[in-house]
Tab-separated table of C-alpha atoms in Angstrom:
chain	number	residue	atom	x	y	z
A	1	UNK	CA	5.154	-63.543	-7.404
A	2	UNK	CA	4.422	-59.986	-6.558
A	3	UNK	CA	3.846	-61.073	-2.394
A	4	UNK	CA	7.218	-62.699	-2.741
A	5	UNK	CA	8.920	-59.970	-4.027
A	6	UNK	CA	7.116	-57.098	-1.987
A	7	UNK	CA	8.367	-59.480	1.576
A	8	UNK	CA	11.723	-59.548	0.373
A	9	UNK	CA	11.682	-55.235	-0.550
A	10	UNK	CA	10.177	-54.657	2.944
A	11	UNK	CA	9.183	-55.186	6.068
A	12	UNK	CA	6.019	-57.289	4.865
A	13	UNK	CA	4.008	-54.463	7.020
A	14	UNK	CA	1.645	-52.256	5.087
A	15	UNK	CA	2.282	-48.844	4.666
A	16	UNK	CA	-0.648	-46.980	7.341
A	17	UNK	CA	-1.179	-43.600	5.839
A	18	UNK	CA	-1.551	-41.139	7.955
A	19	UNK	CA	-5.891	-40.210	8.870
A	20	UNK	CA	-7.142	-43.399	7.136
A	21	UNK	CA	-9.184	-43.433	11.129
A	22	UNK	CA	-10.616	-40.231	10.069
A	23	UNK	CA	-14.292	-39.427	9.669
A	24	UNK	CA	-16.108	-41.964	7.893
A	25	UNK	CA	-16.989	-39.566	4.829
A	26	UNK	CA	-13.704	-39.270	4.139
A	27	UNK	CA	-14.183	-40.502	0.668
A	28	UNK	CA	-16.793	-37.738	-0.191
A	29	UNK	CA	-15.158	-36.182	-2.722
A	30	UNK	CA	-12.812	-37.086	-5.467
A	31	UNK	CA	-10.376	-34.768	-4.086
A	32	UNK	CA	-10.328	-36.466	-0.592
A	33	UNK	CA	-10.331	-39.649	-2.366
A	34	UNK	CA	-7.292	-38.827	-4.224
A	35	UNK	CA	-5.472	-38.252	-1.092
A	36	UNK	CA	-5.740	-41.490	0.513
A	37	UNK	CA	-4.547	-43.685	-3.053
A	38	UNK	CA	-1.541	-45.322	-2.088
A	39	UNK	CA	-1.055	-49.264	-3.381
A	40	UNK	CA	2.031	-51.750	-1.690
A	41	UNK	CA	2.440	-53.738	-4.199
A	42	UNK	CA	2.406	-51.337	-7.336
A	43	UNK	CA	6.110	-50.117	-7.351
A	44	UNK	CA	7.264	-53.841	-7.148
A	45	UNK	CA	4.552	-54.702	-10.289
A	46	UNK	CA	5.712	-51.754	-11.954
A	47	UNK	CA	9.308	-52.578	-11.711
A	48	UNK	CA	8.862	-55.769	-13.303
A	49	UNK	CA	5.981	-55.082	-16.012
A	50	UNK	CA	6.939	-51.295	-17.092
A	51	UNK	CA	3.296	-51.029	-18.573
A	52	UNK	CA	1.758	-50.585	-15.101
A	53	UNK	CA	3.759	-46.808	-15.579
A	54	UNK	CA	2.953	-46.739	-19.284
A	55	UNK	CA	-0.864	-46.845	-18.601
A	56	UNK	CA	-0.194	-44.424	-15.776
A	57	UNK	CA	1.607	-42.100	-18.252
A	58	UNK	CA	-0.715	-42.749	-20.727
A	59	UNK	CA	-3.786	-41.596	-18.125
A	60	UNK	CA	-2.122	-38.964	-16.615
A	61	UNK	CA	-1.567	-37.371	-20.194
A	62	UNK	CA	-5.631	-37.985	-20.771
A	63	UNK	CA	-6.193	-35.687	-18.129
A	64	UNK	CA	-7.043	-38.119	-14.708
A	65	UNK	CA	-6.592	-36.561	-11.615
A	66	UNK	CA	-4.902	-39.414	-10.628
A	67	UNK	CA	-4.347	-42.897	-11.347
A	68	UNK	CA	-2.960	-46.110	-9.742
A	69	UNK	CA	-2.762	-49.656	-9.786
A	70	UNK	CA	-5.360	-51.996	-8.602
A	71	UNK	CA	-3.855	-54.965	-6.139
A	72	UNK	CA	-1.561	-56.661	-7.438
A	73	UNK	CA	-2.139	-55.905	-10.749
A	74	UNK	CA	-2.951	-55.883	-13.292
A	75	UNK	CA	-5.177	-53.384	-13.481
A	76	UNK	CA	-4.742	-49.730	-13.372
A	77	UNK	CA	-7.559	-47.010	-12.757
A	78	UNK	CA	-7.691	-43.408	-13.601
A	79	UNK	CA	-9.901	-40.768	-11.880
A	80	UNK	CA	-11.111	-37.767	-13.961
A	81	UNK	CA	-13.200	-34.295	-12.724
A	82	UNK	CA	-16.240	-35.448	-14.896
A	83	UNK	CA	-18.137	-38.485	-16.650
A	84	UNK	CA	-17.129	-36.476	-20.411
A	85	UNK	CA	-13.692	-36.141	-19.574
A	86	UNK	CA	-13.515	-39.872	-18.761
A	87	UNK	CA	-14.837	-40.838	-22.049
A	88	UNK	CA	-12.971	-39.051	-23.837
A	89	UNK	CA	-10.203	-40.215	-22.461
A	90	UNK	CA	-11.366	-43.630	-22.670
A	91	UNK	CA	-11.933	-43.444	-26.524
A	92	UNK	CA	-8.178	-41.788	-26.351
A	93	UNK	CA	-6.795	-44.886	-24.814
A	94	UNK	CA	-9.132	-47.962	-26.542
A	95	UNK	CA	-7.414	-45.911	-29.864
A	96	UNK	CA	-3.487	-45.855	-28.387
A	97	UNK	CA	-3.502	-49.362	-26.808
A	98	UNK	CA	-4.524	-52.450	-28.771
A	99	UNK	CA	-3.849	-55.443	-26.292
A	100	UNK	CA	-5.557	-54.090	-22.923
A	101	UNK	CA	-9.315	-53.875	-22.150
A	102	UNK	CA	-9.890	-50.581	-21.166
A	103	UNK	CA	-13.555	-49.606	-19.530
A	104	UNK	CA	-15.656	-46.705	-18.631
A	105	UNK	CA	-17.047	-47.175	-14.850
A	106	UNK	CA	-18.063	-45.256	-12.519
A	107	UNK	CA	-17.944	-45.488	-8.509
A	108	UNK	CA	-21.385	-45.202	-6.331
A	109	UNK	CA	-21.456	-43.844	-3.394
């Protein structure tokens, strides 16, 4: 469904941010990783399932750095300045949302 509705919105041609050719660290740091988040198919998700934006909202207020959707959905990520801030927020959201798995992980470099 998503696919479908994405062709119709655009051009079908993913969006090429601008330096994702730069130098291969350029995930190093959670800052640097922030800067390159950027996901097609979440603003046509969103539109049509308003909890994509809830959860956002939801780990925005928790603190994350930043946050997006993953694919096509449905899952949606959250990236906080340490491993306590995450849990905390984590405990935050398992308390606030009853009908969505919610998960501490962490990414390896």
């Amino acid at each position: 469904w998503v696919y479908e509705k994405y062709a119709a919105a655009n051009d079908n041609q993913p969006k090429v941010l601008n330096g994702m050719a730069e130098i291969p660290n350029r995930f190093a740091t959670k800052k640097t990783i922030i800067k390159y988040l950027h996901n097609d198919l979440e603003k046509v998700t969103a539109d049509r399932f308003p909890v994509v934006n809830e959860v956002k909202a939801l780990l925005k207020k928790t603190g994350a750095l930043a946050c997006q959707m993953t694919g096509s959905g449905p899952s949606v990520f959250g990236i906080y300045s340490t491993r306590e801030q995450a849990e905390v927020a984590c405990n935050k959201i398992k308390a606030k949302i009853g009908d969505c798995r919610v998960f501490l992980a962490e990414n390896i470099t």
